[in-house]
């Protein structure tokens, strides 16, 4: 059993709405809420099971009803003054938690069966949580409050979750009352006593440092080295406590700490395994919530003595989350500890390793601490999951270029039986993988093949999605290359087409492929990549690079104007561009965006756009360039996009996939994004998406709610044209496009 005194995450007022309660149940991950009055008196409980039972009984669901209309008024409650054993007896397979109340029946805690999850302030520590990173300031403030506050600021800037201090009463802690001038003290003790005597903060200064933590948005924690310090910290209101390695065997202090019912972070340095086991048994007996930290208490610790593999054994001993507190040089070991399952990381922080005090020498400088946090977060992201191996979007792109496909080694007639001799393996990897060869042999060809034609998955099926006429409430078309138009145009009732140009297409006479005048509108998608690995970037820092981007875009404009006379319904063709603003190794500071947008507008002003309209495309947070991932900073945020369009007079191409990924990454409402950007949209790319970088998916195979998308766009962008921009949709005679249009018709079709 554990008793959690952090009640805010469990409490919901009886008059709050069910919608609010559901959000809170989701946030606390415990599937439980305790309904209280304005004065904190417990009146009921609400679990996800209670809600589901209520839900099935409703014919008209109204989530704006108060919690009091649904809460369970028959529940078990215990006084906080009852013995722990009595409280634990109330828990069972049927009763997973019990509210604890004071003598006025006010909620003061929640008792539940032991869980692998620990809550410290707003931070959850469990198997799925990111590592909780502690910047151990300790006594590195050297008794100076100003320095203590500066270290807190550095911890915030470095990305730490917590800034931790130490508090001790010298007179209560040391047998000689902390007399630094005691000539009988050992040399080591005398040195330590002298430092501690000079480098203490008063209680008032310590509390001021804690307040500064809160003001800066970082959790303050503290290690009490004695009971008197614990009393002072309890009066302040600590969210949790750290138990120093030196106190792992101090069971009397551990009992006092456990009595607070606050979570404990327990270091295990300088102790034998038997001593660790004894303390764990005590913590369990006291019903404490705790994390065990693996530690080698040497300053600095030799790498050979750290033994990170022991964390797995420590986790079994403690039956709890484990972490690592390091005193070694550098940042490699804590990053490796996270890779081995550490859920808490503690490292000392200083601004100068040459300062007096032995903790400074094993501390990280601010830039080093920031690099450690970045490394930890990168490792956590890289750990991923143990789910079935899937091909990522970047790998799909590289597989297309580097892989191999089955192709016709000679001409094959319709109805002919496909034999092994008629199949070859060639690059690129656009169709069936070579391992599917034996599935192809013996089938009758459902279409005619010329030598070199690629076999597709549909050649193993009875057929693929076929083109037809579609009914949409706005202009629609498909992406094409010059050489596709003659073949694709008769397949459906397109209103327009979107030419996806490569940089080599800019040097091709379109008259080679476009021999007539078409009763269509058209859009041009400008190349992103130009000769010499030049990626279009209208806001590049390098002026010569930016100048070339401007010149290349002017060529695109000129080619578009040359195409215009061939399309009777193209009064002012649109040109979709990826305007630039990407970075290689991490996102740029938000403060730089305004200047970059201004630079893009200035670059665009140098282009002769007579007769055409340039529309920047909304971008994903992690675009794929050359089969690898970068970071995008512009045309990602709805507010930024709206501000750019309003200030400089542009419209945009709304890429639904890109923008959905951006909202997922920023934890923002995609519906709100559409409502803000939709009125500024001239043209759209319709395509599904998943997660934060899974772009280009077939409609219905990602996370996007296209019913919502259709409803919003009908309101805010009723005239914007669209194409289905499905990754590799053009393959197999455009089957990906036809399937996408078929699936979009119910949401964007004529009503």
Coordinates of C-alpha atoms in Angstrom, one line a residue, residues 47-648:
X47 CA -13.8 6.1 -11.5
X48 CA -13.6 5.4 -15.2
X49 CA -15.8 2.4 -14.5
X50 CA -18.5 4.6 -12.9
X51 CA -18.4 6.8 -16.0
X52 CA -18.7 3.9 -18.4
X53 CA -21.7 2.5 -16.5
X54 CA -23.4 5.9 -16.6
X55 CA -22.6 6.3 -20.3
X56 CA -24.3 3.1 -21.4
X57 CA -27.5 4.2 -19.6
X58 CA -27.7 7.5 -21.5
X59 CA -29.7 8.2 -24.6
X60 CA -28.6 11.8 -24.8
X61 CA -25.0 12.3 -23.6
X62 CA -24.3 15.7 -22.0
X63 CA -20.8 16.1 -20.6
X64 CA -21.6 19.5 -19.2
X65 CA -23.5 17.9 -16.4
X66 CA -22.0 18.3 -12.9
X67 CA -19.9 15.5 -11.4
X68 CA -22.5 15.3 -8.6
X69 CA -25.0 13.8 -11.1
X70 CA -22.8 10.8 -11.9
X71 CA -20.5 10.3 -8.8
X72 CA -20.7 7.2 -6.7
X73 CA -22.0 8.1 -3.2
X74 CA -21.4 4.7 -1.8
X75 CA -17.7 4.3 -1.1
X76 CA -15.2 3.4 1.5
X77 CA -13.4 6.1 3.4
X78 CA -10.8 6.1 6.2
X79 CA -9.6 8.5 8.7
X80 CA -6.0 9.6 8.3
X81 CA -5.5 8.8 12.0
X82 CA -6.2 5.1 11.5
X83 CA -3.2 2.7 11.7
X84 CA -1.7 1.9 8.3
X85 CA -2.7 -1.8 8.7
X86 CA -6.3 -0.9 9.2
X87 CA -6.3 1.2 6.1
X88 CA -4.6 -1.5 4.1
X89 CA -7.3 -4.0 5.1
X90 CA -9.9 -1.9 3.3
X91 CA -8.1 -2.4 0.0
X92 CA -9.0 -5.4 -2.1
X93 CA -9.4 -6.5 -5.7
X94 CA -12.7 -4.7 -5.7
X95 CA -11.5 -1.5 -3.8
X96 CA -8.4 -0.2 -5.4
X97 CA -8.2 3.1 -3.5
X98 CA -9.5 4.7 -0.3
X99 CA -9.9 8.4 0.3
X100 CA -8.3 9.6 3.6
X101 CA -10.0 12.3 5.5
X102 CA -9.3 14.5 8.5
X103 CA -11.6 14.9 11.5
X104 CA -13.7 17.4 9.5
X105 CA -14.1 14.8 6.7
X106 CA -11.9 16.9 4.4
X107 CA -9.7 15.0 1.8
X108 CA -6.1 14.8 2.9
X109 CA -4.8 11.8 0.9
X110 CA -5.5 8.7 -1.1
X111 CA -4.4 5.2 -0.1
X112 CA -3.9 2.6 -2.8
X113 CA -2.2 -0.6 -3.5
X114 CA 1.5 -0.3 -4.3
X115 CA 2.1 0.9 -7.8
X116 CA 5.1 1.2 -10.0
X117 CA 4.2 4.9 -10.5
X118 CA 5.4 7.7 -8.2
X119 CA 4.1 11.2 -8.3
X120 CA 6.4 14.1 -7.3
X121 CA 4.6 17.4 -7.8
X122 CA 3.5 17.5 -11.4
X123 CA 6.0 14.8 -12.4
X124 CA 5.1 11.1 -12.8
X125 CA 7.9 8.5 -12.4
X126 CA 7.0 5.2 -13.9
X127 CA 8.2 2.7 -16.6
X128 CA 6.9 5.0 -19.4
X129 CA 7.8 8.4 -18.1
X130 CA 10.8 10.4 -19.2
X131 CA 13.7 10.5 -16.7
X132 CA 13.2 13.0 -13.9
X133 CA 16.5 15.1 -14.0
X134 CA 17.7 16.6 -10.8
X135 CA 20.3 19.4 -10.8
X136 CA 22.0 18.9 -7.5
X137 CA 23.0 22.3 -6.2
X138 CA 23.7 21.0 -2.8
X139 CA 26.1 23.4 -1.2
X140 CA 27.6 24.7 -4.4
X141 CA 26.0 28.0 -3.6
X142 CA 28.9 28.4 -1.1
X143 CA 26.6 30.1 1.4
X144 CA 25.6 32.8 -1.1
X145 CA 21.9 33.3 -1.9
X146 CA 22.6 35.2 -5.1
X147 CA 24.8 32.3 -6.4
X148 CA 22.1 29.8 -5.3
X149 CA 19.5 31.7 -7.4
X150 CA 21.9 31.9 -10.4
X151 CA 22.4 28.1 -10.2
X152 CA 18.6 27.7 -10.2
X153 CA 18.5 29.8 -13.4
X154 CA 21.2 27.7 -15.0
X155 CA 19.3 24.5 -14.0
X156 CA 16.2 25.8 -15.7
X157 CA 18.2 26.8 -18.9
X158 CA 19.8 23.4 -19.0
X159 CA 16.4 21.6 -19.0
X160 CA 16.5 20.1 -15.5
X161 CA 13.1 19.1 -13.9
X162 CA 14.3 19.8 -10.3
X163 CA 16.8 21.9 -8.4
X164 CA 17.9 20.2 -5.2
X165 CA 19.5 21.6 -2.1
X166 CA 20.7 20.3 1.3
X167 CA 19.7 21.4 4.8
X168 CA 21.5 20.5 8.0
X169 CA 21.6 21.7 11.6
X170 CA 25.3 21.4 12.5
X171 CA 24.7 21.3 16.2
X172 CA 22.2 18.5 15.9
X173 CA 24.1 16.5 13.2
X174 CA 27.7 16.3 14.6
X175 CA 28.8 14.9 17.9
X176 CA 31.0 17.9 18.5
X177 CA 28.1 20.2 17.7
X178 CA 29.7 21.0 14.3
X179 CA 32.7 22.8 15.8
X180 CA 35.0 23.3 12.8
X181 CA 37.8 24.3 15.2
X182 CA 37.7 21.0 17.1
X183 CA 41.4 20.0 17.1
X184 CA 40.5 16.4 18.0
X185 CA 38.5 15.9 14.8
X186 CA 40.0 13.8 12.0
X187 CA 41.6 15.7 9.1
X188 CA 38.8 14.7 6.7
X189 CA 36.1 15.6 9.1
X190 CA 37.7 18.8 10.1
X191 CA 37.9 19.9 6.4
X192 CA 34.2 19.0 5.8
X193 CA 33.1 20.7 9.0
X194 CA 35.0 23.9 8.0
X195 CA 33.3 24.0 4.6
X196 CA 29.8 23.3 5.9
X197 CA 30.2 25.9 8.7
X198 CA 31.0 28.5 6.1
X199 CA 28.8 27.5 3.3
X200 CA 25.3 27.2 4.9
X201 CA 22.3 29.2 3.9
X202 CA 19.9 30.3 6.6
X203 CA 16.4 28.9 6.6
X204 CA 15.1 32.2 5.3
X205 CA 17.6 32.2 2.5
X206 CA 16.9 28.5 1.7
X207 CA 13.2 29.2 1.5
X208 CA 13.9 32.2 -0.8
X209 CA 15.8 29.9 -3.1
X210 CA 12.9 27.5 -3.1
X211 CA 10.5 30.4 -3.9
X212 CA 12.8 31.4 -6.8
X213 CA 12.6 27.8 -8.1
X214 CA 8.8 28.0 -8.2
X215 CA 8.9 31.4 -9.9
X216 CA 11.2 30.0 -12.6
X217 CA 9.0 26.9 -13.1
X218 CA 11.3 24.3 -11.7
X219 CA 10.5 21.9 -8.8
X220 CA 12.5 22.6 -5.6
X221 CA 13.6 19.6 -3.5
X222 CA 15.9 19.3 -0.5
X223 CA 17.8 16.7 1.4
X224 CA 17.2 17.0 5.2
X225 CA 20.3 15.7 7.1
X226 CA 18.5 15.6 10.4
X227 CA 15.1 15.7 12.0
X228 CA 15.2 19.4 12.9
X229 CA 15.8 20.2 9.2
X230 CA 13.0 17.9 8.2
X231 CA 10.6 19.9 10.6
X232 CA 11.6 23.2 8.9
X233 CA 11.1 21.7 5.4
X234 CA 7.7 20.3 6.3
X235 CA 6.7 23.7 7.5
X236 CA 7.7 25.1 4.1
X237 CA 5.9 22.4 2.2
X238 CA 8.3 20.2 0.3
X239 CA 6.8 17.9 -2.4
X240 CA 9.2 15.1 -1.7
X241 CA 12.5 14.4 0.0
X242 CA 15.9 13.1 -0.9
X243 CA 17.6 10.6 1.4
X244 CA 21.4 11.0 1.2
X245 CA 23.5 7.9 0.8
X246 CA 25.0 8.6 4.3
X247 CA 21.5 8.2 5.8
X248 CA 20.4 4.9 4.1
X249 CA 21.3 3.1 7.3
X250 CA 19.8 5.9 9.5
X251 CA 16.5 4.1 10.1
X252 CA 15.3 6.7 12.6
X253 CA 15.5 9.5 10.1
X254 CA 14.0 7.3 7.4
X255 CA 11.0 6.6 9.7
X256 CA 10.6 10.3 10.2
X257 CA 10.7 11.0 6.5
X258 CA 8.2 8.2 5.7
X259 CA 5.8 9.6 8.3
X260 CA 5.4 12.7 6.1
X261 CA 3.8 10.4 3.5
X262 CA 5.8 12.3 0.8
X263 CA 7.7 10.4 -1.9
X264 CA 11.3 9.6 -1.1
X265 CA 14.3 9.5 -3.5
X266 CA 16.8 7.2 -1.7
X267 CA 20.5 7.0 -2.6
X268 CA 22.3 3.8 -1.9
X269 CA 26.0 4.8 -2.0
X270 CA 28.4 3.6 0.6
X271 CA 26.1 0.7 1.6
X272 CA 26.3 -3.1 1.3
X273 CA 23.5 -5.0 -0.4
X274 CA 22.4 -6.4 3.0
X275 CA 22.0 -2.8 4.2
X276 CA 20.1 -1.8 1.2
X277 CA 17.7 -4.8 1.7
X278 CA 17.2 -3.8 5.3
X279 CA 16.3 -0.3 4.4
X280 CA 14.0 -1.5 1.6
X281 CA 12.1 -3.7 4.1
X282 CA 11.8 -0.7 6.4
X283 CA 10.4 1.4 3.6
X284 CA 7.9 -1.2 2.7
X285 CA 6.8 -1.7 6.3
X286 CA 6.3 2.0 6.6
X287 CA 4.2 2.1 3.3
X288 CA 6.5 4.6 1.8
X289 CA 6.6 5.7 -1.8
X290 CA 10.2 5.6 -3.0
X291 CA 12.8 5.4 -5.7
X292 CA 16.2 3.9 -5.2
X293 CA 19.2 5.6 -6.8
X294 CA 22.3 3.6 -7.7
X295 CA 25.3 5.6 -6.5
X296 CA 29.1 5.3 -6.1
X297 CA 30.0 7.8 -3.4
X298 CA 33.5 8.6 -4.6
X299 CA 34.4 12.1 -5.8
X300 CA 35.1 11.7 -8.7
X301 CA 34.1 8.0 -9.1
X302 CA 36.3 5.8 -11.3
X303 CA 34.3 4.4 -14.2
X304 CA 35.4 0.9 -13.3
X305 CA 33.6 1.2 -10.0
X306 CA 30.2 2.4 -11.2
X307 CA 28.7 -0.9 -12.3
X308 CA 25.6 0.4 -14.1
X309 CA 24.4 -3.2 -14.6
X310 CA 23.6 -3.3 -10.9
X311 CA 20.6 -1.1 -11.5
X312 CA 18.6 -4.1 -12.7
X313 CA 19.3 -6.0 -9.5
X314 CA 18.5 -2.9 -7.4
X315 CA 15.1 -2.6 -9.2
X316 CA 14.3 -6.2 -8.1
X317 CA 15.4 -5.6 -4.6
X318 CA 13.4 -2.4 -4.2
X319 CA 10.4 -3.4 -6.3
X320 CA 10.3 0.2 -7.4
X321 CA 11.6 2.6 -10.1
X322 CA 15.3 3.1 -10.0
X323 CA 17.7 5.9 -11.0
X324 CA 21.3 7.0 -11.0
X325 CA 23.1 9.7 -9.0
X326 CA 26.5 10.3 -10.5
X327 CA 29.8 11.7 -9.2
X328 CA 32.0 10.6 -12.2
X329 CA 33.5 12.9 -14.8
X330 CA 31.5 13.9 -17.8
X331 CA 28.0 13.1 -19.0
X332 CA 28.3 9.7 -20.7
X333 CA 27.4 7.6 -17.7
X334 CA 24.0 9.2 -16.8
X335 CA 23.0 9.0 -20.4
X336 CA 23.9 5.3 -20.4
X337 CA 22.0 4.9 -17.2
X338 CA 18.8 6.2 -18.9
X339 CA 19.4 3.7 -21.7
X340 CA 19.5 1.0 -19.0
X341 CA 16.2 2.1 -17.4
X342 CA 17.1 4.9 -15.0
X343 CA 13.9 7.0 -14.3
X344 CA 15.7 9.6 -12.1
X345 CA 19.1 11.2 -12.9
X346 CA 20.9 13.4 -10.4
X347 CA 24.1 15.3 -11.2
X348 CA 25.8 18.2 -9.4
X349 CA 25.8 21.6 -11.1
X350 CA 28.3 24.4 -10.7
X351 CA 29.3 27.6 -12.5
X352 CA 33.1 27.0 -11.8
X353 CA 34.8 23.7 -10.9
X354 CA 37.7 25.6 -9.4
X355 CA 35.6 27.0 -6.6
X356 CA 36.3 25.9 -3.0
X357 CA 34.5 22.7 -2.0
X358 CA 34.9 19.1 -3.2
X359 CA 31.4 19.0 -4.8
X360 CA 32.4 21.6 -7.3
X361 CA 35.1 19.3 -8.7
X362 CA 32.6 16.6 -9.6
X363 CA 29.9 19.0 -10.9
X364 CA 28.9 19.7 -14.4
X365 CA 29.1 23.2 -15.9
X366 CA 25.8 24.7 -17.2
X367 CA 26.6 23.9 -20.9
X368 CA 27.7 20.3 -19.9
X369 CA 24.5 19.8 -17.9
X370 CA 22.4 21.0 -20.9
X371 CA 24.3 18.6 -23.1
X372 CA 23.6 15.8 -20.7
X373 CA 19.8 16.6 -20.6
X374 CA 19.8 16.8 -24.4
X375 CA 21.6 13.4 -24.6
X376 CA 19.1 11.9 -22.2
X377 CA 16.1 13.1 -24.1
X378 CA 17.6 11.9 -27.4
X379 CA 18.3 8.5 -25.9
X380 CA 14.7 8.3 -24.5
X381 CA 13.3 9.1 -27.9
X382 CA 15.6 6.6 -29.5
X383 CA 14.6 3.8 -27.1
X384 CA 11.1 3.7 -28.7
X385 CA 9.2 0.6 -28.0
X386 CA 9.4 -3.2 -28.3
X387 CA 6.5 -3.3 -30.8
X388 CA 6.9 -5.0 -34.1
X389 CA 9.6 -3.5 -36.4
X390 CA 8.0 -1.0 -38.9
X391 CA 9.6 0.9 -41.7
X392 CA 9.8 4.6 -40.9
X393 CA 8.9 7.4 -43.3
X394 CA 12.6 8.2 -43.9
X395 CA 13.4 4.6 -44.6
X396 CA 10.5 4.3 -47.1
X397 CA 12.0 7.3 -49.0
X398 CA 15.5 5.7 -49.0
X399 CA 14.0 2.3 -49.9
X400 CA 12.4 3.9 -52.9
X401 CA 15.8 5.2 -54.1
X402 CA 18.2 2.5 -52.9
X403 CA 16.1 -0.6 -53.0
X404 CA 15.2 -3.0 -55.8
X405 CA 12.0 -4.0 -57.5
X406 CA 10.7 -6.8 -59.6
X407 CA 10.3 -5.7 -63.2
X408 CA 9.3 -7.3 -66.5
X409 CA 12.4 -8.8 -68.1
X410 CA 10.6 -8.8 -71.5
X411 CA 7.2 -7.9 -72.9
X412 CA 4.3 -9.8 -71.2
X413 CA 0.8 -10.0 -72.8
X414 CA -2.5 -9.7 -70.9
X415 CA -3.5 -13.2 -69.7
X416 CA -0.1 -14.6 -70.2
X417 CA 1.3 -16.8 -67.4
X418 CA 4.2 -15.1 -65.7
X419 CA 7.3 -17.3 -65.6
X420 CA 10.5 -16.8 -63.8
X421 CA 12.5 -16.0 -66.9
X422 CA 10.2 -13.1 -67.6
X423 CA 11.1 -11.4 -64.2
X424 CA 14.2 -9.3 -63.5
X425 CA 15.4 -7.4 -60.4
X426 CA 16.3 -3.7 -60.9
X427 CA 16.6 -0.5 -59.0
X428 CA 14.8 1.7 -57.8
X429 CA 12.6 0.1 -55.3
X430 CA 9.2 1.4 -56.6
X431 CA 7.3 -1.9 -56.7
X432 CA 7.2 -5.4 -55.5
X433 CA 10.3 -6.4 -53.4
X434 CA 12.4 -9.2 -54.9
X435 CA 11.4 -11.6 -52.1
X436 CA 7.8 -11.6 -53.6
X437 CA 9.1 -13.2 -56.9
X438 CA 7.8 -16.7 -56.2
X439 CA 4.3 -15.2 -55.4
X440 CA 4.3 -13.7 -58.8
X441 CA 5.4 -16.8 -60.8
X442 CA 2.5 -18.7 -62.2
X443 CA -0.1 -15.9 -62.0
X444 CA -1.8 -14.6 -65.1
X445 CA -1.0 -11.1 -66.1
X446 CA -4.0 -8.8 -65.6
X447 CA -2.3 -6.1 -67.7
X448 CA 0.2 -5.8 -70.5
X449 CA 3.9 -5.2 -69.6
X450 CA 6.6 -3.7 -71.6
X451 CA 10.2 -4.6 -70.8
X452 CA 11.2 -2.8 -67.7
X453 CA 7.7 -2.2 -66.4
X454 CA 7.5 -2.5 -62.6
X455 CA 5.4 -5.2 -60.9
X456 CA 3.1 -3.7 -58.1
X457 CA 1.3 -5.4 -55.2
X458 CA -1.9 -5.1 -57.3
X459 CA -0.4 -7.6 -59.7
X460 CA -0.8 -10.2 -56.9
X461 CA -4.4 -9.2 -56.4
X462 CA -7.6 -9.3 -58.5
X463 CA -7.3 -5.6 -59.2
X464 CA -6.4 -2.1 -57.8
X465 CA -8.4 1.0 -57.2
X466 CA -9.6 2.3 -60.5
X467 CA -10.2 5.9 -61.5
X468 CA -13.8 7.2 -62.0
X469 CA -15.6 10.5 -62.0
X470 CA -15.9 12.1 -58.5
X471 CA -18.3 14.7 -57.0
X472 CA -16.6 17.3 -54.8
X473 CA -17.8 20.6 -53.5
X474 CA -14.6 22.4 -54.6
X475 CA -12.1 22.2 -57.5
X476 CA -9.9 19.0 -57.3
X477 CA -7.1 17.4 -59.3
X478 CA -4.1 15.2 -58.9
X479 CA -0.3 15.7 -58.8
X480 CA 1.4 15.1 -62.2
X481 CA 4.7 15.4 -64.0
X482 CA 4.7 16.7 -67.6
X483 CA 4.9 13.3 -69.1
X484 CA 1.9 12.0 -66.9
X485 CA -0.7 14.5 -68.1
X486 CA -1.6 12.8 -71.5
X487 CA -2.1 9.4 -69.8
X488 CA -3.8 10.6 -66.6
X489 CA -6.2 13.3 -67.8
X490 CA -8.8 11.1 -69.5
X491 CA -9.2 9.0 -66.3
X492 CA -11.4 11.4 -64.3
X493 CA -13.2 14.7 -64.3
X494 CA -10.4 16.9 -62.9
X495 CA -10.8 20.6 -62.5
X496 CA -7.1 21.2 -62.3
X497 CA -3.7 19.4 -62.0
X498 CA -0.7 20.2 -59.9
X499 CA 2.7 19.9 -61.7
X500 CA 5.4 18.6 -59.3
X501 CA 8.5 19.9 -60.9
X502 CA 12.1 18.6 -60.5
X503 CA 14.9 21.1 -61.1
X504 CA 15.7 19.3 -64.3
X505 CA 12.1 19.9 -65.5
X506 CA 12.9 23.6 -65.5
X507 CA 15.2 23.0 -68.6
X508 CA 12.6 20.9 -70.4
X509 CA 10.4 22.3 -73.2
X510 CA 6.9 21.4 -71.9
X511 CA 5.7 21.4 -75.5
X512 CA 7.3 18.0 -75.8
X513 CA 4.5 16.6 -73.6
X514 CA 1.7 19.2 -73.7
X515 CA 0.6 19.3 -77.3
X516 CA -2.9 20.9 -76.9
X517 CA -4.8 23.5 -75.0
X518 CA -6.5 22.1 -71.9
X519 CA -9.8 23.2 -70.3
X520 CA -8.3 23.1 -66.8
X521 CA -6.7 25.2 -64.1
X522 CA -3.2 24.2 -62.9
X523 CA -0.9 24.7 -60.0
X524 CA 2.9 24.4 -59.9
X525 CA 4.8 22.9 -57.0
X526 CA 8.2 24.4 -57.1
X527 CA 11.2 22.1 -56.6
X528 CA 12.7 22.0 -53.2
X529 CA 16.0 20.7 -54.3
X530 CA 18.1 22.2 -57.1
X531 CA 21.4 21.2 -58.7
X532 CA 24.4 20.9 -56.5
X533 CA 22.3 19.9 -53.4
X534 CA 20.9 23.4 -53.1
X535 CA 17.7 23.4 -51.0
X536 CA 15.5 26.4 -51.6
X537 CA 15.8 28.7 -48.6
X538 CA 14.6 32.3 -48.9
X539 CA 15.7 33.2 -45.4
X540 CA 19.2 31.6 -45.4
X541 CA 21.8 33.5 -43.4
X542 CA 24.3 33.3 -46.3
X543 CA 23.4 36.1 -48.6
X544 CA 24.8 34.3 -51.7
X545 CA 22.8 31.2 -50.9
X546 CA 19.7 33.2 -50.5
X547 CA 20.4 35.0 -53.8
X548 CA 20.6 31.7 -55.6
X549 CA 17.3 30.6 -54.0
X550 CA 15.6 33.8 -55.3
X551 CA 17.0 33.2 -58.8
X552 CA 15.9 29.6 -58.9
X553 CA 12.4 30.6 -57.8
X554 CA 12.3 33.2 -60.5
X555 CA 13.0 30.4 -63.0
X556 CA 10.0 28.5 -61.6
X557 CA 7.9 31.6 -62.1
X558 CA 9.0 32.0 -65.7
X559 CA 8.3 28.3 -66.4
X560 CA 4.8 28.7 -64.9
X561 CA 4.1 31.7 -67.1
X562 CA 5.2 29.7 -70.1
X563 CA 2.7 26.9 -69.2
X564 CA -0.2 29.3 -68.6
X565 CA -1.3 29.7 -72.3
X566 CA -1.9 26.0 -72.5
X567 CA -4.6 26.0 -69.7
X568 CA -7.8 28.0 -70.4
X569 CA -9.0 28.0 -66.8
X570 CA -5.7 29.4 -65.3
X571 CA -6.2 33.1 -64.9
X572 CA -3.4 33.4 -62.3
X573 CA -1.7 30.1 -61.6
X574 CA -0.6 29.2 -58.0
X575 CA 3.0 28.3 -57.3
X576 CA 3.4 26.2 -54.1
X577 CA 6.8 26.7 -52.4
X578 CA 8.7 25.4 -49.4
X579 CA 10.0 28.8 -48.5
X580 CA 12.8 27.7 -46.2
X581 CA 13.5 28.1 -42.5
X582 CA 14.7 24.6 -41.7
X583 CA 17.7 23.8 -39.4
X584 CA 19.9 20.8 -39.1
X585 CA 20.5 19.9 -35.5
X586 CA 17.6 21.3 -33.5
X587 CA 14.8 23.9 -33.7
X588 CA 15.7 27.5 -33.7
X589 CA 14.6 29.8 -30.8
X590 CA 11.1 31.2 -31.2
X591 CA 12.6 34.7 -30.9
X592 CA 14.3 34.3 -34.3
X593 CA 11.2 33.5 -36.3
X594 CA 9.9 37.0 -36.9
X595 CA 13.2 38.1 -38.5
X596 CA 13.2 35.0 -40.7
X597 CA 9.6 35.6 -41.9
X598 CA 10.6 39.2 -42.7
X599 CA 13.6 37.9 -44.7
X600 CA 11.3 35.6 -46.7
X601 CA 9.0 38.4 -47.5
X602 CA 11.9 40.6 -48.6
X603 CA 13.2 37.8 -50.8
X604 CA 9.8 37.2 -52.4
X605 CA 9.5 41.0 -53.1
X606 CA 12.5 40.6 -55.4
X607 CA 10.7 38.2 -57.7
X608 CA 8.7 39.3 -60.7
X609 CA 5.3 37.5 -60.0
X610 CA 3.2 39.1 -62.7
X611 CA 0.4 36.8 -63.7
X612 CA 1.1 34.2 -60.9
X613 CA 0.6 33.8 -57.2
X614 CA 3.2 32.3 -54.9
X615 CA 1.7 30.4 -51.9
X616 CA 4.1 29.1 -49.2
X617 CA 3.2 25.6 -48.0
X618 CA 2.4 24.9 -44.4
X619 CA 5.3 22.7 -43.1
X620 CA 5.8 19.7 -40.7
X621 CA 8.0 20.0 -37.6
X622 CA 10.4 17.4 -38.9
X623 CA 10.7 17.5 -42.7
X624 CA 12.4 14.8 -44.7
X625 CA 15.4 16.0 -46.7
X626 CA 17.5 13.6 -48.7
X627 CA 16.1 10.6 -46.8
X628 CA 17.0 12.2 -43.4
X629 CA 15.2 14.3 -40.9
X630 CA 15.6 18.0 -40.2
X631 CA 13.8 20.6 -38.1
X632 CA 11.4 23.2 -39.5
X633 CA 10.8 26.5 -37.8
X634 CA 8.5 28.5 -40.2
X635 CA 5.0 28.0 -41.5
X636 CA 4.4 25.4 -38.7
X637 CA 2.6 27.5 -36.1
X638 CA -0.9 28.7 -37.0
X639 CA -0.4 32.1 -35.3
X640 CA 2.8 32.7 -37.1
X641 CA 1.2 31.7 -40.5
X642 CA -1.7 34.1 -39.9
X643 CA 0.6 36.9 -38.9
X644 CA 2.8 36.4 -42.0
X645 CA -0.2 36.3 -44.4
X646 CA -1.9 39.4 -42.8
X647 CA 1.3 41.5 -42.7
X648 CA 2.7 40.6 -46.1

